[in-house]
XYZ file of C-alpha atoms in Angstrom:
260
model
C -14.487 9.161 -37.217
C -14.495 8.027 -40.703
C -11.581 11.244 -40.879
C -9.353 9.574 -38.344
C -9.670 6.067 -39.397
C -8.429 7.630 -42.793
C -5.555 9.110 -41.177
C -4.780 5.843 -39.388
C -4.455 4.414 -42.399
C -2.385 6.363 -44.039
C 0.184 6.472 -40.973
C 0.155 3.058 -41.229
C 0.788 2.551 -44.809
C 3.545 5.152 -44.595
C 5.301 4.066 -41.870
C 4.592 0.444 -42.096
C 3.686 0.961 -38.222
C 0.582 -1.109 -37.257
C 0.551 -0.126 -34.050
C -1.463 3.355 -34.933
C -5.245 3.512 -34.074
C -7.915 5.682 -34.071
C -10.136 5.970 -31.032
C -13.151 7.779 -30.219
C -13.272 10.538 -28.118
C -15.521 13.449 -27.859
C -14.123 16.414 -25.769
C -17.825 17.988 -25.240
C -18.679 15.329 -23.128
C -17.209 14.465 -19.796
C -18.900 10.801 -20.171
C -16.735 10.289 -23.185
C -13.404 11.830 -22.003
C -13.686 9.190 -18.703
C -14.503 6.405 -21.038
C -11.430 7.468 -23.015
C -9.135 7.376 -20.250
C -10.295 4.439 -18.937
C -9.660 2.330 -22.148
C -5.914 4.024 -22.245
C -4.786 2.850 -18.912
C -6.675 -0.572 -19.487
C -5.133 -1.035 -22.604
C -1.859 0.765 -22.538
C 1.023 0.334 -20.130
C 2.555 3.353 -21.173
C 1.757 6.857 -22.179
C 4.876 8.913 -23.028
C 3.449 11.957 -25.217
C 0.264 13.542 -24.368
C -0.722 16.453 -26.987
C -4.132 18.223 -26.498
C -4.692 19.356 -29.977
C -8.523 19.303 -30.171
C -10.600 22.678 -30.640
C -12.961 24.892 -31.695
C -13.182 28.156 -33.039
C -15.407 30.901 -33.082
C -18.799 29.311 -32.710
C -22.458 30.279 -32.597
C -22.832 30.062 -28.924
C -23.481 26.569 -28.564
C -22.906 24.426 -25.221
C -21.453 21.280 -24.532
C -23.375 18.011 -23.193
C -22.532 19.074 -20.125
C -23.585 22.266 -19.944
C -20.462 24.102 -20.642
C -20.013 26.860 -23.185
C -18.567 24.951 -26.420
C -15.044 26.951 -26.615
C -14.343 27.041 -22.618
C -15.758 23.115 -22.339
C -13.687 21.866 -25.680
C -10.665 23.670 -25.482
C -9.512 23.357 -21.980
C -12.464 21.841 -19.882
C -12.328 18.670 -21.913
C -8.003 18.315 -21.868
C -7.889 19.501 -18.353
C -10.186 16.071 -17.319
C -8.837 14.001 -20.154
C -4.827 14.883 -18.881
C -5.567 14.536 -15.085
C -7.523 10.987 -15.828
C -3.950 10.018 -17.467
C -1.935 12.187 -15.048
C -0.579 8.840 -12.943
C 0.501 6.255 -16.433
C 2.187 9.502 -17.999
C 3.988 9.656 -14.377
C 4.616 5.875 -14.140
C 5.865 6.172 -17.951
C 8.081 9.131 -16.983
C 10.313 10.752 -18.825
C 7.028 11.689 -20.457
C 5.864 14.958 -21.911
C 2.222 17.031 -22.331
C 1.812 19.604 -25.089
C -1.613 21.768 -24.720
C -2.080 23.279 -28.023
C -3.183 27.048 -27.289
C -3.169 30.399 -29.657
C -2.084 33.641 -30.253
C -5.111 34.785 -29.315
C -4.913 34.131 -25.482
C -2.982 37.618 -25.525
C -6.666 39.015 -26.020
C -8.212 36.748 -23.333
C -9.550 37.436 -20.080
C -10.689 34.910 -17.624
C -14.391 36.069 -16.329
C -14.590 33.842 -13.246
C -17.901 35.295 -12.441
C -19.152 34.006 -16.136
C -16.744 31.983 -17.479
C -19.544 29.879 -19.024
C -21.003 32.843 -20.673
C -24.327 32.645 -19.216
C -25.047 36.118 -17.733
C -23.047 38.406 -20.691
C -24.019 38.976 -23.847
C -21.923 36.171 -25.897
C -19.050 37.349 -27.759
C -17.874 34.000 -29.869
C -14.320 35.764 -30.415
C -14.110 36.767 -26.628
C -15.162 33.534 -25.436
C -12.326 31.779 -28.146
C -9.647 33.980 -26.660
C -10.603 33.367 -22.824
C -10.284 29.472 -23.847
C -6.853 29.882 -25.378
C -5.623 31.796 -21.856
C -7.099 28.998 -19.719
C -4.877 26.773 -22.103
C -2.050 28.447 -21.043
C -2.743 29.219 -17.404
C -3.691 25.000 -17.187
C -0.261 24.895 -18.286
C 1.450 26.941 -15.804
C -0.357 25.499 -13.164
C 0.260 21.357 -13.981
C 3.737 22.289 -14.701
C 4.272 23.499 -11.263
C 2.215 20.492 -9.411
C 4.307 18.338 -11.713
C 7.635 19.216 -10.604
C 10.144 16.473 -10.025
C 7.513 13.777 -11.684
C 9.654 13.439 -14.852
C 6.671 14.723 -16.863
C 6.839 18.552 -18.667
C 3.990 19.973 -19.912
C 4.295 23.107 -22.286
C 1.813 25.549 -24.244
C 2.383 25.825 -27.995
C 1.038 28.290 -30.604
C 1.406 26.371 -34.003
C 0.632 28.736 -36.206
C -2.084 29.434 -38.467
C -2.979 25.744 -40.391
C -4.887 25.418 -43.779
C -7.522 23.302 -41.617
C -11.457 23.244 -41.147
C -11.005 25.277 -37.940
C -12.010 28.501 -38.612
C -15.188 27.513 -40.322
C -17.021 29.853 -38.376
C -15.413 32.465 -38.856
C -17.293 34.253 -41.763
C -14.008 34.477 -43.999
C -15.935 32.986 -46.958
C -19.625 34.513 -46.023
C -19.159 37.181 -48.210
C -18.030 37.807 -52.282
C -15.795 40.271 -50.923
C -13.939 38.303 -48.384
C -13.750 34.600 -50.239
C -12.348 36.099 -53.653
C -10.420 39.012 -51.938
C -9.239 38.372 -48.896
C -9.107 34.649 -49.137
C -6.365 34.104 -51.559
C -4.052 36.437 -49.574
C -5.300 34.473 -46.435
C -4.362 31.190 -48.191
C -1.092 32.285 -49.085
C 0.130 32.862 -45.664
C -1.189 29.764 -43.939
C 0.346 27.046 -43.170
C -0.361 23.354 -44.228
C -1.309 20.968 -41.962
C 1.623 18.971 -42.138
C 4.566 22.307 -41.677
C 1.862 23.316 -38.618
C 2.241 20.122 -37.032
C 6.069 20.520 -36.757
C 6.186 22.559 -33.456
C 3.803 20.025 -31.844
C 6.229 17.321 -32.888
C 9.293 19.006 -32.119
C 7.369 19.890 -28.138
C 6.776 15.890 -28.409
C 10.538 14.881 -28.954
C 13.086 17.778 -29.023
C 16.161 16.513 -27.008
C 17.258 20.129 -26.370
C 13.825 20.562 -24.529
C 14.339 17.320 -21.670
C 13.350 18.757 -18.440
C 11.583 21.846 -20.035
C 8.337 22.615 -18.474
C 5.594 25.072 -18.026
C 6.575 27.385 -21.194
C 5.095 28.899 -23.868
C 6.709 28.239 -27.399
C 5.180 30.572 -30.719
C 5.992 28.130 -33.546
C 9.754 26.771 -32.162
C 10.654 29.632 -30.248
C 9.708 30.083 -26.664
C 8.463 32.822 -26.106
C 6.648 35.184 -23.066
C 2.927 34.864 -22.721
C 0.418 37.324 -22.141
C 0.940 38.793 -18.696
C -2.741 37.234 -17.394
C -1.038 34.256 -18.753
C 1.500 33.995 -15.879
C -0.093 35.216 -12.983
C -0.413 32.270 -10.766
C -2.919 33.226 -8.387
C -5.692 32.741 -11.615
C -3.765 29.735 -12.896
C -4.919 28.518 -9.432
C -8.063 30.364 -9.204
C -8.526 28.184 -12.658
C -7.861 24.771 -11.665
C -9.611 24.521 -8.455
C -13.005 25.912 -10.995
C -11.837 23.651 -13.517
C -11.666 20.953 -11.282
C -15.136 21.662 -9.373
C -16.623 21.849 -12.879
C -15.528 18.637 -14.175
C -15.948 16.731 -10.732
C -12.460 15.911 -9.917
C -11.574 16.586 -6.315
C -9.645 19.616 -5.119
C -7.051 18.660 -2.705
C -6.840 20.433 0.712
C -2.911 20.221 1.246
C -1.157 22.651 -1.925
C 0.578 20.312 -4.762
C -1.438 17.070 -3.574
C -2.031 14.719 -6.353
C -5.291 15.327 -6.943
C -7.394 11.620 -6.433
C -9.194 9.622 -9.056
Protein backbone atom coordinates (compact mmCIF):
# COMPACT_ATOMS: atom_id res chain seq x y z
CA UNK A 1 0.00 0.00 0.00
CA UNK A 2 2.92 2.38 0.62
CA UNK A 3 4.00 2.11 -3.03
CA UNK A 4 0.41 2.46 -4.20
CA UNK A 5 -0.22 5.51 -2.06
CA UNK A 6 3.04 7.08 -3.22
CA UNK A 7 1.98 6.56 -6.86
CA UNK A 8 -1.40 8.15 -6.14
CA UNK A 9 0.32 11.16 -4.58
CA UNK A 10 2.57 11.53 -7.62
CA UNK A 11 -0.42 11.43 -9.98
CA UNK A 12 -2.33 13.99 -7.92
CA UNK A 13 0.69 16.28 -7.89
CA UNK A 14 1.46 15.99 -11.60
CA UNK A 15 -2.13 16.23 -12.85
CA UNK A 16 -3.70 18.44 -10.15
CA UNK A 17 -6.51 15.88 -10.11
CA UNK A 18 -7.41 15.20 -6.49
CA UNK A 19 -9.85 12.42 -7.37
CA UNK A 20 -7.11 9.78 -7.33
CA UNK A 21 -7.30 7.18 -4.58
CA UNK A 22 -5.30 4.15 -3.48
CA UNK A 23 -7.45 1.29 -2.19
CA UNK A 24 -6.35 -2.08 -0.84
CA UNK A 25 -7.09 -5.16 -2.93
CA UNK A 26 -5.56 -8.62 -2.49
CA UNK A 27 -6.30 -10.72 -5.56
CA UNK A 28 -5.10 -13.80 -3.68
CA UNK A 29 -8.11 -13.48 -1.36
CA UNK A 30 -11.75 -13.90 -2.44
CA UNK A 31 -12.78 -12.09 0.75
CA UNK A 32 -10.63 -9.09 -0.11
CA UNK A 33 -11.96 -9.02 -3.68
CA UNK A 34 -15.57 -9.05 -2.50
CA UNK A 35 -14.87 -6.28 0.04
CA UNK A 36 -13.14 -4.15 -2.61
CA UNK A 37 -15.96 -4.63 -5.14
CA UNK A 38 -18.56 -3.80 -2.49
CA UNK A 39 -16.70 -0.58 -1.67
CA UNK A 40 -16.54 0.38 -5.35
CA UNK A 41 -20.26 -0.21 -5.94
CA UNK A 42 -21.15 1.63 -2.74
CA UNK A 43 -18.96 4.68 -3.23
CA UNK A 44 -18.73 5.04 -7.02
CA UNK A 45 -21.76 5.68 -9.21
CA UNK A 46 -19.85 4.91 -12.39
CA UNK A 47 -17.00 2.66 -13.51
CA UNK A 48 -16.08 3.46 -17.11
CA UNK A 49 -12.72 1.67 -17.30
CA UNK A 50 -11.47 -1.46 -15.54
CA UNK A 51 -7.87 -2.49 -16.26
CA UNK A 52 -7.05 -5.90 -14.78
CA UNK A 53 -3.32 -5.39 -14.61
CA UNK A 54 -2.04 -7.26 -11.54
CA UNK A 55 -0.08 -10.49 -11.88
CA UNK A 56 2.45 -12.85 -10.37
CA UNK A 57 4.98 -14.63 -12.56
CA UNK A 58 6.77 -17.94 -12.12
CA UNK A 59 6.61 -17.88 -8.34
CA UNK A 60 7.27 -21.01 -6.23
CA UNK A 61 4.41 -23.46 -5.68
CA UNK A 62 2.39 -21.15 -3.48
CA UNK A 63 -1.35 -21.14 -2.92
CA UNK A 64 -3.80 -18.32 -2.36
CA UNK A 65 -5.77 -17.76 0.82
CA UNK A 66 -8.51 -19.95 -0.67
CA UNK A 67 -6.20 -22.77 -1.77
CA UNK A 68 -5.80 -21.99 -5.48
CA UNK A 69 -2.45 -22.27 -7.23
CA UNK A 70 -1.09 -18.73 -6.92
CA UNK A 71 -0.63 -17.83 -10.59
CA UNK A 72 -3.99 -19.24 -11.69
CA UNK A 73 -5.64 -17.77 -8.60
CA UNK A 74 -4.28 -14.23 -8.94
CA UNK A 75 -3.84 -13.82 -12.70
CA UNK A 76 -7.17 -15.35 -13.67
CA UNK A 77 -9.57 -16.23 -10.85
CA UNK A 78 -9.04 -13.00 -8.91
CA UNK A 79 -9.75 -10.83 -11.96
CA UNK A 80 -12.62 -13.11 -13.01
CA UNK A 81 -14.41 -12.59 -9.71
CA UNK A 82 -13.64 -8.87 -9.48
CA UNK A 83 -14.89 -8.21 -13.01
CA UNK A 84 -18.10 -10.17 -12.48
CA UNK A 85 -18.82 -8.31 -9.25
CA UNK A 86 -18.43 -4.98 -11.06
CA UNK A 87 -20.37 -5.90 -14.21
CA UNK A 88 -23.64 -4.28 -13.19
CA UNK A 89 -21.85 -1.00 -12.46
CA UNK A 90 -19.91 -1.22 -15.74
CA UNK A 91 -23.15 -1.84 -17.65
CA UNK A 92 -24.84 1.09 -15.93
CA UNK A 93 -21.86 3.25 -16.92
CA UNK A 94 -21.85 2.23 -20.60
CA UNK A 95 -20.08 2.88 -22.82
CA UNK A 96 -17.36 1.33 -20.68
CA UNK A 97 -14.30 -0.82 -21.26
CA UNK A 98 -12.47 -3.71 -19.63
CA UNK A 99 -8.80 -4.39 -20.42
CA UNK A 100 -7.35 -7.74 -19.33
CA UNK A 101 -3.55 -8.02 -19.21
CA UNK A 102 -2.40 -11.31 -20.67
CA UNK A 103 1.00 -12.19 -22.12
CA UNK A 104 2.61 -13.56 -25.23
CA UNK A 105 3.36 -16.54 -22.98
CA UNK A 106 -0.28 -17.64 -23.39
CA UNK A 107 0.71 -19.30 -26.68
CA UNK A 108 2.58 -21.95 -24.66
CA UNK A 109 -0.33 -22.47 -22.28
CA UNK A 110 -2.83 -25.30 -22.05
CA UNK A 111 -5.94 -25.60 -19.89
CA UNK A 112 -5.71 -28.84 -17.91
CA UNK A 113 -9.23 -29.08 -16.50
CA UNK A 114 -8.34 -32.24 -14.61
CA UNK A 115 -5.77 -30.36 -12.55
CA UNK A 116 -6.14 -26.58 -12.91
CA UNK A 117 -4.58 -26.00 -9.49
CA UNK A 118 -1.58 -28.30 -9.94
CA UNK A 119 -2.60 -30.63 -7.13
CA UNK A 120 -1.78 -33.86 -9.01
CA UNK A 121 1.07 -32.92 -11.36
CA UNK A 122 4.64 -32.04 -10.57
CA UNK A 123 4.60 -28.28 -10.35
CA UNK A 124 6.03 -26.44 -13.35
CA UNK A 125 6.10 -22.72 -12.55
CA UNK A 126 6.55 -21.69 -16.20
CA UNK A 127 3.71 -23.89 -17.44
CA UNK A 128 1.49 -22.61 -14.62
CA UNK A 129 2.17 -19.03 -15.67
CA UNK A 130 1.40 -19.79 -19.32
CA UNK A 131 -1.84 -21.54 -18.33
CA UNK A 132 -2.92 -18.54 -16.26
CA UNK A 133 -2.31 -16.14 -19.13
CA UNK A 134 -4.16 -18.39 -21.59
CA UNK A 135 -7.05 -18.35 -19.12
CA UNK A 136 -7.08 -14.54 -19.30
CA UNK A 137 -7.56 -14.59 -23.09
CA UNK A 138 -10.27 -17.29 -22.87
CA UNK A 139 -12.04 -15.28 -20.17
CA UNK A 140 -11.89 -12.21 -22.41
CA UNK A 141 -13.42 -14.08 -25.34
CA UNK A 142 -16.31 -15.55 -23.33
CA UNK A 143 -16.98 -12.31 -21.44
CA UNK A 144 -17.14 -10.42 -24.73
CA UNK A 145 -19.77 -12.85 -26.01
CA UNK A 146 -21.84 -12.40 -22.85
CA UNK A 147 -21.57 -8.60 -23.03
CA UNK A 148 -22.87 -8.22 -26.59
CA UNK A 149 -25.36 -5.38 -26.78
CA UNK A 150 -24.54 -3.96 -23.33
CA UNK A 151 -22.19 -1.18 -24.38
CA UNK A 152 -19.35 -2.78 -22.41
CA UNK A 153 -16.32 -4.02 -24.35
CA UNK A 154 -13.45 -6.21 -23.20
CA UNK A 155 -10.10 -6.94 -24.83
CA UNK A 156 -6.93 -8.81 -23.87
CA UNK A 157 -3.46 -7.35 -24.15
CA UNK A 158 0.19 -8.34 -24.20
CA UNK A 159 1.84 -5.03 -23.19
CA UNK A 160 5.41 -6.09 -23.82
CA UNK A 161 8.12 -6.83 -21.28
CA UNK A 162 8.40 -4.09 -18.65
CA UNK A 163 11.26 -3.19 -16.37
CA UNK A 164 9.40 -4.05 -13.16
CA UNK A 165 9.68 -6.55 -10.31
CA UNK A 166 7.29 -8.98 -12.01
CA UNK A 167 10.16 -11.24 -13.07
CA UNK A 168 11.79 -11.44 -9.64
CA UNK A 169 11.14 -15.21 -9.46
CA UNK A 170 12.54 -16.04 -12.91
CA UNK A 171 16.15 -16.41 -11.76
CA UNK A 172 17.55 -13.80 -14.16
CA UNK A 173 19.94 -12.56 -11.47
CA UNK A 174 20.45 -15.82 -9.60
CA UNK A 175 23.85 -16.50 -11.14
CA UNK A 176 26.89 -14.43 -11.99
CA UNK A 177 26.54 -15.34 -15.67
CA UNK A 178 22.91 -14.22 -16.01
CA UNK A 179 23.45 -11.14 -13.91
CA UNK A 180 26.58 -9.79 -15.60
CA UNK A 181 26.21 -11.19 -19.13
CA UNK A 182 22.51 -11.52 -19.94
CA UNK A 183 21.31 -8.88 -17.50
CA UNK A 184 22.57 -5.79 -19.36
CA UNK A 185 21.22 -7.11 -22.69
CA UNK A 186 17.85 -7.85 -21.11
CA UNK A 187 17.52 -4.39 -19.60
CA UNK A 188 18.30 -2.77 -22.95
CA UNK A 189 15.43 -4.68 -24.60
CA UNK A 190 12.66 -4.19 -22.06
CA UNK A 191 10.36 -1.19 -21.79
CA UNK A 192 10.17 1.32 -18.99
CA UNK A 193 6.98 1.02 -16.91
CA UNK A 194 5.77 4.26 -18.50
CA UNK A 195 6.15 2.89 -22.03
CA UNK A 196 4.73 -0.51 -21.10
CA UNK A 197 1.60 1.21 -19.74
CA UNK A 198 0.85 2.95 -23.04
CA UNK A 199 -0.94 -0.01 -24.73
CA UNK A 200 -3.27 -0.36 -21.72
CA UNK A 201 -4.06 3.35 -21.93
CA UNK A 202 -4.65 3.04 -25.68
CA UNK A 203 -7.14 0.19 -25.27
CA UNK A 204 -8.88 2.10 -22.49
CA UNK A 205 -9.46 5.41 -24.28
CA UNK A 206 -8.76 5.25 -28.03
CA UNK A 207 -11.78 6.49 -29.97
CA UNK A 208 -11.04 4.18 -32.90
CA UNK A 209 -11.54 1.16 -30.62
CA UNK A 210 -15.12 2.09 -29.74
CA UNK A 211 -17.19 -1.08 -30.01
CA UNK A 212 -14.15 -3.33 -30.53
CA UNK A 213 -14.44 -6.33 -28.21
CA UNK A 214 -13.18 -9.86 -27.69
CA UNK A 215 -9.84 -9.16 -29.38
CA UNK A 216 -6.22 -9.83 -28.45
CA UNK A 217 -3.67 -7.04 -28.83
CA UNK A 218 0.11 -7.30 -28.93
CA UNK A 219 1.06 -3.77 -27.94
CA UNK A 220 -1.00 -1.43 -30.10
CA UNK A 221 -1.80 -3.98 -32.81
CA UNK A 222 -4.62 -6.52 -32.87
CA UNK A 223 -3.30 -10.01 -33.54
CA UNK A 224 -4.76 -13.52 -33.51
CA UNK A 225 -4.12 -15.31 -30.21
CA UNK A 226 -3.13 -18.96 -29.87
CA UNK A 227 -5.63 -21.42 -31.38
CA UNK A 228 -6.69 -22.77 -27.97
CA UNK A 229 -7.49 -19.20 -26.90
CA UNK A 230 -10.17 -19.05 -29.61
CA UNK A 231 -11.85 -22.34 -28.71
CA UNK A 232 -15.40 -21.40 -27.61
CA UNK A 233 -16.02 -24.71 -25.86
CA UNK A 234 -12.83 -24.36 -23.82
CA UNK A 235 -13.75 -20.76 -22.97
CA UNK A 236 -17.24 -21.73 -21.80
CA UNK A 237 -15.91 -24.65 -19.78
CA UNK A 238 -13.34 -22.40 -18.13
CA UNK A 239 -16.05 -19.87 -17.28
CA UNK A 240 -18.22 -22.51 -15.63
CA UNK A 241 -15.30 -23.96 -13.68
CA UNK A 242 -14.06 -20.53 -12.62
CA UNK A 243 -17.54 -19.54 -11.44
CA UNK A 244 -17.74 -22.72 -9.39
CA UNK A 245 -14.32 -22.17 -7.82
CA UNK A 246 -14.96 -18.55 -6.77
CA UNK A 247 -18.55 -19.12 -5.69
CA UNK A 248 -20.51 -17.47 -8.50
CA UNK A 249 -23.63 -19.23 -9.71
CA UNK A 250 -23.56 -20.57 -13.25
CA UNK A 251 -26.66 -19.45 -15.21
CA UNK A 252 -28.91 -22.19 -16.49
CA UNK A 253 -29.78 -20.24 -19.65
CA UNK A 254 -27.06 -19.50 -22.22
CA UNK A 255 -26.07 -15.85 -22.05
CA UNK A 256 -28.11 -15.05 -18.92
CA UNK A 257 -26.62 -12.53 -16.52
CA UNK A 258 -24.80 -14.03 -13.55
CA UNK A 259 -26.63 -13.31 -10.28
CA UNK A 260 -24.79 -11.40 -7.58
